[in-house]
CSV table of C-alpha atoms and ligand atoms in Angstrom, one decimal:
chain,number,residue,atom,x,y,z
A,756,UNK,CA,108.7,98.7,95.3
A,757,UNK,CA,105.8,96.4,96.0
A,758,UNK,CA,107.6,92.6,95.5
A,759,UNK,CA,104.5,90.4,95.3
A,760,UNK,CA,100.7,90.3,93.8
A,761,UNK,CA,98.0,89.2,95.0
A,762,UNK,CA,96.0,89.3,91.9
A,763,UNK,CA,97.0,86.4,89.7
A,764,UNK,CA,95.6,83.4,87.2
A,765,UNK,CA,96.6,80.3,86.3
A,766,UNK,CA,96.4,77.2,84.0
A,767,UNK,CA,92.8,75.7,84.5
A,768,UNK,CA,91.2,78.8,84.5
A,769,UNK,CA,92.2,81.4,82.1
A,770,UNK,CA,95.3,81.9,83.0
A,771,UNK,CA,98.6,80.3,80.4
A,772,UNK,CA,100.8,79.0,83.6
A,773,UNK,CA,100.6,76.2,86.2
A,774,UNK,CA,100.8,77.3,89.7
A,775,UNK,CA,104.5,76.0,89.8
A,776,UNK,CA,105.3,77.8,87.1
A,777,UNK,CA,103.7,81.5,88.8
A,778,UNK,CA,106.0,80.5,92.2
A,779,UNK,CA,108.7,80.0,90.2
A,780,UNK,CA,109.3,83.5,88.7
A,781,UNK,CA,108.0,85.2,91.6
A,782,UNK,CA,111.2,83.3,93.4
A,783,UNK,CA,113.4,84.6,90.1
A,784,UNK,CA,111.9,88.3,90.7
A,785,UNK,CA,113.0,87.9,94.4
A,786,UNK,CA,109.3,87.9,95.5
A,787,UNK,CA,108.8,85.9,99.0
A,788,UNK,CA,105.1,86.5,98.1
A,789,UNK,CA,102.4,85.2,96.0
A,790,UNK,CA,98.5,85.3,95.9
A,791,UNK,CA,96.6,83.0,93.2
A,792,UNK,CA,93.7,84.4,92.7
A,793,UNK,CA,91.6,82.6,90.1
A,794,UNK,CA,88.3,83.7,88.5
A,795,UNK,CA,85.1,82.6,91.1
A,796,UNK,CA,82.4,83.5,88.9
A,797,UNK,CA,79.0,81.8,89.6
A,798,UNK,CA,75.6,82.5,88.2
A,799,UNK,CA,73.1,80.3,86.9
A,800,UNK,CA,72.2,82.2,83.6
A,801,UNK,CA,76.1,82.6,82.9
A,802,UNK,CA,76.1,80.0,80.3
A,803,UNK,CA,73.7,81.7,78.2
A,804,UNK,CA,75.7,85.1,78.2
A,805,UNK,CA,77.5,86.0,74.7
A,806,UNK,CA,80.4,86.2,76.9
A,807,UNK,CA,80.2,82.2,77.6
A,808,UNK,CA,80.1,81.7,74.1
A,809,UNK,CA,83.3,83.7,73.2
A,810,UNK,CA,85.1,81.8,76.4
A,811,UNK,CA,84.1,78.4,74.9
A,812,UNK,CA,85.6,79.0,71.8
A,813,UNK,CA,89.0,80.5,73.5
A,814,UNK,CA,88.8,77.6,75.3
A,815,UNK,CA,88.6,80.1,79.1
A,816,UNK,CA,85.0,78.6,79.8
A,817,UNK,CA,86.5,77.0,83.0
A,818,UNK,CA,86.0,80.4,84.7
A,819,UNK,CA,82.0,80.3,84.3
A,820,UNK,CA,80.2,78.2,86.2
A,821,UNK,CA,76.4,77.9,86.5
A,822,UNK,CA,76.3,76.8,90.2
A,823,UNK,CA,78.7,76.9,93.2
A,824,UNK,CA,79.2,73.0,93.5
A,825,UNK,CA,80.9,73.3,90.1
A,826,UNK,CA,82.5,76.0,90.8
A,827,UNK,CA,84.1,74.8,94.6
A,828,UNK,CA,85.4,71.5,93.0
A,829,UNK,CA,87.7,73.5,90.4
A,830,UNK,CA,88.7,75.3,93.0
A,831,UNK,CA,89.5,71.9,95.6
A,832,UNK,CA,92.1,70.9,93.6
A,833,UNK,CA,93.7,73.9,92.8
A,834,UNK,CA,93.8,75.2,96.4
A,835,UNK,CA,95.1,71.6,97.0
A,836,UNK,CA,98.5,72.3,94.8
A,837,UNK,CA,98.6,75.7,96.8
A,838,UNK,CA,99.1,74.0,99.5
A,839,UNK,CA,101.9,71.5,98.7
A,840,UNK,CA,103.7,74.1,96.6
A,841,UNK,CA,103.3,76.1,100.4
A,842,UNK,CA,105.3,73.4,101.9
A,843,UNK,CA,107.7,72.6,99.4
A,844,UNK,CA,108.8,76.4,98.8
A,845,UNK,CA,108.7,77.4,102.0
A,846,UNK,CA,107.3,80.7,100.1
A,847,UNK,CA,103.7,82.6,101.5
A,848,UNK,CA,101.5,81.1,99.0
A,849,UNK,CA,98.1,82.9,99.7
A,850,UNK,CA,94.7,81.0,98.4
A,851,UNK,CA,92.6,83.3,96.9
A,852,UNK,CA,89.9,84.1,94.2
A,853,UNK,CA,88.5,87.1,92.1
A,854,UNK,CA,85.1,86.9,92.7
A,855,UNK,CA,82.2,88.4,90.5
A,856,UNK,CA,79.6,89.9,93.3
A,857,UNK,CA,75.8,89.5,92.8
A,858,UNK,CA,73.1,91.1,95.1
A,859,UNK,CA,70.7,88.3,94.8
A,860,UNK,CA,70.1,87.0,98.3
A,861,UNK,CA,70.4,83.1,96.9
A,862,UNK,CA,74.3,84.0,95.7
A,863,UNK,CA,75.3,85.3,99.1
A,864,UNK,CA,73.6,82.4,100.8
A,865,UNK,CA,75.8,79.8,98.2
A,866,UNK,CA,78.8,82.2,98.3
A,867,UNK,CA,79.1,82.0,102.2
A,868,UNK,CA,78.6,78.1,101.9
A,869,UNK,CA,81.8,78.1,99.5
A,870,UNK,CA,83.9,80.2,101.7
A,871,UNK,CA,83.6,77.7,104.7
A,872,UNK,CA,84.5,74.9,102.2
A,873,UNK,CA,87.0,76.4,100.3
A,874,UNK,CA,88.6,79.0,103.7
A,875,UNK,CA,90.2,81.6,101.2
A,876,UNK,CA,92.9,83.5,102.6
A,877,UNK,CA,91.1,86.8,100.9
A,878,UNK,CA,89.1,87.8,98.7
A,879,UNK,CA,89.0,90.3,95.4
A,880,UNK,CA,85.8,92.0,94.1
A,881,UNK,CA,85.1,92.4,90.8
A,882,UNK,CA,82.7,93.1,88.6
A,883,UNK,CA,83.2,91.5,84.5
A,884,UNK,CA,78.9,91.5,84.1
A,885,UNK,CA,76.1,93.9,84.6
A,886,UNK,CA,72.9,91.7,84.8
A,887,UNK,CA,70.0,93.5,83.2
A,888,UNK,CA,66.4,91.9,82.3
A,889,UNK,CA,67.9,88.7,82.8
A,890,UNK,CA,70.9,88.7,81.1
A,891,UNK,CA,74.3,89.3,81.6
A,892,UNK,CA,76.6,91.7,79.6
A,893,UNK,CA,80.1,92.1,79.9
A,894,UNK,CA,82.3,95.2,78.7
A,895,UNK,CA,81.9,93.8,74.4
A,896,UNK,CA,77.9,93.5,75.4
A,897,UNK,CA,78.1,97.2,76.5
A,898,UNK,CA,80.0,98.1,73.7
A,899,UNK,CA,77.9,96.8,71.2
A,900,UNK,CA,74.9,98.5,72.7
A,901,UNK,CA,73.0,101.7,71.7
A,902,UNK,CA,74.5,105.0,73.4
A,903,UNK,CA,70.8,105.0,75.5
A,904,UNK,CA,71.7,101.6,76.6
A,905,UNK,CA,75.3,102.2,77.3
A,906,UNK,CA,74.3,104.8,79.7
A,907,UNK,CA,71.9,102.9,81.5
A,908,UNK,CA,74.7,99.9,81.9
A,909,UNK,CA,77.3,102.1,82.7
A,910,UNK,CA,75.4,103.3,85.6
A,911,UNK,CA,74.5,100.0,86.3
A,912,UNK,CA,78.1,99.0,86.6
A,913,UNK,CA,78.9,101.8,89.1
A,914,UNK,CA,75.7,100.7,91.1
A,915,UNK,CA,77.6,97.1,91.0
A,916,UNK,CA,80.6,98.0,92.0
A,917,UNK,CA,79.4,100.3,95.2
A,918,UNK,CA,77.0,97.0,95.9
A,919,UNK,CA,80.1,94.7,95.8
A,920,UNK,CA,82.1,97.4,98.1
A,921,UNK,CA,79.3,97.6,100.7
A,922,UNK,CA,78.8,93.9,100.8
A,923,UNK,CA,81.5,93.4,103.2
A,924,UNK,CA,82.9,90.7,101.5
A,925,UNK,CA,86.0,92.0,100.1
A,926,UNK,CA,89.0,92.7,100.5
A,927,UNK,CA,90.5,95.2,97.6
A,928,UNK,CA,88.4,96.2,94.8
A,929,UNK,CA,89.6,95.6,91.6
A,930,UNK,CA,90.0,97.1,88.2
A,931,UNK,CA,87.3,99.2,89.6
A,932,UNK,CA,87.2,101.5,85.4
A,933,UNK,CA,87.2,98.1,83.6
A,934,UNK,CA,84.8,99.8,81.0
A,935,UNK,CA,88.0,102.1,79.9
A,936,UNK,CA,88.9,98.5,78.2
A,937,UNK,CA,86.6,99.2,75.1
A,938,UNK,CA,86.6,102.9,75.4
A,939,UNK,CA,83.9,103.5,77.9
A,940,UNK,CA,83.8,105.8,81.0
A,941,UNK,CA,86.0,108.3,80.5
A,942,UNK,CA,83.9,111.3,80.1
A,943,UNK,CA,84.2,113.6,82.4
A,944,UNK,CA,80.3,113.1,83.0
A,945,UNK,CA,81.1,110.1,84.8
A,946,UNK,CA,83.2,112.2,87.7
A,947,UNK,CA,79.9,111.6,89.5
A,948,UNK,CA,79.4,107.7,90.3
A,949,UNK,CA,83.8,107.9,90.3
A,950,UNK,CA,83.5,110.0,93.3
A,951,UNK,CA,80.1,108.5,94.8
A,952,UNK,CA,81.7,104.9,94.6
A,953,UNK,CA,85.3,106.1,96.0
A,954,UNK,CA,83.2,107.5,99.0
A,955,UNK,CA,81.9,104.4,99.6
A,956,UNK,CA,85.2,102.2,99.6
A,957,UNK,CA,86.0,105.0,102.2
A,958,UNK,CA,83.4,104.3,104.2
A,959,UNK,CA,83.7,100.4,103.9
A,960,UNK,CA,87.2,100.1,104.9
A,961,UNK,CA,87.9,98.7,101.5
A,962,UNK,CA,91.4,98.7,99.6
A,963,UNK,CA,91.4,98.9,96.3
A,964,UNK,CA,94.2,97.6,93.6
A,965,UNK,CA,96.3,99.6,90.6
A,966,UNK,CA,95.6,97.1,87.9
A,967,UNK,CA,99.1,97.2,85.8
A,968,UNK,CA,97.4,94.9,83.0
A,969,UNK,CA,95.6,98.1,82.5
A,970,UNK,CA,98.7,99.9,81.2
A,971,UNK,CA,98.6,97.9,78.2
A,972,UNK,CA,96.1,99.8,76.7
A,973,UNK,CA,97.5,103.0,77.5
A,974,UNK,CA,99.9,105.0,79.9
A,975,UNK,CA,97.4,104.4,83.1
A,976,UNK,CA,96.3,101.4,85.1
A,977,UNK,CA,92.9,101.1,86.5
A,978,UNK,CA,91.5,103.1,87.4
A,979,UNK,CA,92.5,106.2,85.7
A,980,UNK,CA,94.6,109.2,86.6
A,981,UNK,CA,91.1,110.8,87.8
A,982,UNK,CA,90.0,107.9,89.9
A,983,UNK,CA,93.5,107.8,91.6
A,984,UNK,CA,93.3,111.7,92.2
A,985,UNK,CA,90.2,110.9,94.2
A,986,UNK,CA,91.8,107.9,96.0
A,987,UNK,CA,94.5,110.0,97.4
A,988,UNK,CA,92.4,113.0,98.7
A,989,UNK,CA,90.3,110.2,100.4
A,990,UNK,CA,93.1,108.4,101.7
A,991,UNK,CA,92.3,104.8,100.5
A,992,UNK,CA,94.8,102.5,101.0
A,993,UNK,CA,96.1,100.7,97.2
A,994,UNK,CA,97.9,98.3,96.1
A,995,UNK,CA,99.7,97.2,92.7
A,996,UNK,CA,98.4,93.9,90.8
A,997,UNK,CA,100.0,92.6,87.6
A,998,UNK,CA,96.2,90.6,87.1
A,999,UNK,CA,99.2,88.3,85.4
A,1000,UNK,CA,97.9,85.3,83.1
A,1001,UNK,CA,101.1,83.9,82.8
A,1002,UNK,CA,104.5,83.9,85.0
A,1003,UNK,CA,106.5,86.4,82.0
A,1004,UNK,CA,103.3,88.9,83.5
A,1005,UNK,CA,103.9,88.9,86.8
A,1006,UNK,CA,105.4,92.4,88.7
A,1007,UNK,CA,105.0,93.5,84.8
A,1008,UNK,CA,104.4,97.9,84.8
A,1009,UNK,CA,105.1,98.0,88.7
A,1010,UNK,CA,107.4,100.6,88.2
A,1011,UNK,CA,105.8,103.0,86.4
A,1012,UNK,CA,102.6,102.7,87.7
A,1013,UNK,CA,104.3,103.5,91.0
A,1014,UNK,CA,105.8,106.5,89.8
A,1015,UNK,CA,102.1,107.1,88.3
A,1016,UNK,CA,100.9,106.6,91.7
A,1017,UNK,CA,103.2,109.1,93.3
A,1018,UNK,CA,102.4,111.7,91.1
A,1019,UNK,CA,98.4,111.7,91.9
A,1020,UNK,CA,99.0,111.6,95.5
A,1021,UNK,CA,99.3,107.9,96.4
A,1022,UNK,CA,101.7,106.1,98.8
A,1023,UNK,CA,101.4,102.2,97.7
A,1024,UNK,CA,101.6,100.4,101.3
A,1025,UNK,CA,104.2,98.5,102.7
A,1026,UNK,CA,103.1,94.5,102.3
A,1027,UNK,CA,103.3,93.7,105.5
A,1028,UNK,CA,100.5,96.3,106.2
A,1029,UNK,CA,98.8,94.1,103.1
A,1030,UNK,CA,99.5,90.8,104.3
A,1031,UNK,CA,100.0,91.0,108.1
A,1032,UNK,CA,100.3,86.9,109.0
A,1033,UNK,CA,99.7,85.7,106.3
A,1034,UNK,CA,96.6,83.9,107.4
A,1035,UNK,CA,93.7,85.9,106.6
A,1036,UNK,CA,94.3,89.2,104.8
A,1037,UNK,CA,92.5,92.0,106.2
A,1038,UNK,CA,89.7,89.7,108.3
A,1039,UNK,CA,87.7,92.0,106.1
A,1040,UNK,CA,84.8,89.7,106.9
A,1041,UNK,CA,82.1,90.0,109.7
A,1042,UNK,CA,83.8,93.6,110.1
A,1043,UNK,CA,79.9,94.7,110.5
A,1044,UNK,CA,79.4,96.5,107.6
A,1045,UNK,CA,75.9,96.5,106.2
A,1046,UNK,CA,74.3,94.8,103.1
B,1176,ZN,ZN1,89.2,90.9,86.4
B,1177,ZN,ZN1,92.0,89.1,87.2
């Protein structure tokens, strides 16, 4: 079975842990392994979404930031301990972040600038908001919206998502059915922009994760059953990510969601085919794929 993730949070963002804390168990759990990969989410309305409000009150608002100078200092020092807990372990400690992808040309141009500051050692892409006349909604937003406006977002999000995978940028995809969160997505009418995006991860070169926090909701990780069904007949490469917010989280559901995995068709990789030096991931960037 898989013995690390790459997908993880910590204290100072939203996660409940420090990052001594995270290396810790994944030492107790045998793991040799760990990726941080803490929330990068930068947009300059973000602060006015409904979302930012709920965050504020749970105290998560770290995650948010309105531009990426705010958002590269949080991330200095925590790369920073990274580092020193690197050298102290002697453990492969991999820097990276969970970034929320925006087609504007002005968030490439300030996202590229971050990654020569910051030099993640990969990078996940996700997508938590779907920006629509000028504001952002995340999964409660498209919840609470009228079944018209649902379907519009929904498609929207699947737009998003194929955008993010065709960027270039990233490394694995994650959660890619995060809507199944509050209900959304599942009918079969939405086979469509499933199969359209799964084509395109295909033809980006693009891994994409089984997110175990998903099983909490249910017996499936994200994506679905379906989505993995599609995965396997295209041969995508996947991996397994707790998306832990606390140590007690981490490796949590591996097993069954590999079983799970198995039975649609899918052979979860060896790491080392994951993490070959330990250096940069997949050198997923500058592979030439276009905007
Ligand atoms: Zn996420
Ligand atoms: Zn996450």
């Amino acid at each position: 079975m898989q013995k690390f993730s790459l997908h993880t949070h910590t204290l100072g963002f939203d996660g409940r842990n420090r990052e001594e804390e995270m290396v810790a168990q994944a030492e107790f759990l045998g793991w040799k392994r760990l990726g941080f990969s803490n929330h990068f989410i930068v947009h300059p309305r973000i602060k006015d979404s409904v979302m930012f409000s709920y965050a504020v009150k749970g105290g998560y608002d770290k995650i948010y930031s309105a531009s990426f100078e705010e958002a590269i200092a949080k991330f200095e020092s925590h790369y920073q301990k990274i580092d020193a807990l690197k050298k102290e372990t002697g453990m492969q400690l991999l820097k990276g972040m969970e970034v929320d992808y925006f087609a504007a040309p002005e968030w490439r141009k300030g996202f590229e600038k971050a990654l020569k500051i910051l030099k993640p050692d990969y990078l996940i892409g996700s997508a938590h908001f779907i920006e629509y006349r000028d504001t952002l909604h995340n999964s409660h937003d498209v919840k609470n919206a009228s079944p018209i406006e649902q379907n519009m977002l929904l498609h929207r999000y699947w737009r998003n998502e194929r955008a993010a995978v065709q960027s270039g940028l990233f490394d694995f995809m994650a959660h890619l059915d995060l809507m199944k969160k509050v209900g959304l997505g599942q009918d079969e009418k939405w086979q469509e922009e499933e199969q359209k995006t799964v084509a395109a991860i295909k033809n980006a070169g693009v891994r994409v994760e089984l997110n175990t926090s998903g099983c909490k909701f249910g017996d499936e990780p994200y994506p679905s059953r379906r989505i993995m069904q599609m995965l396997a007949a295209a041969k995508v490469p996947v991996l397994l990510s707790d998306d832990a917010h606390s140590a007690s989280q981490l490796g949590k559901y591996f097993e069954q969601t590999t079983e799970l995995a198995h039975a649609c068709g899918l052979n979860i990789a060896d790491d080392l085919r994951f993490v070959p030096q330990g250096v940069k991931l997949f050198a997923s960037k500058g592979k030439g794929i276009a905007d």
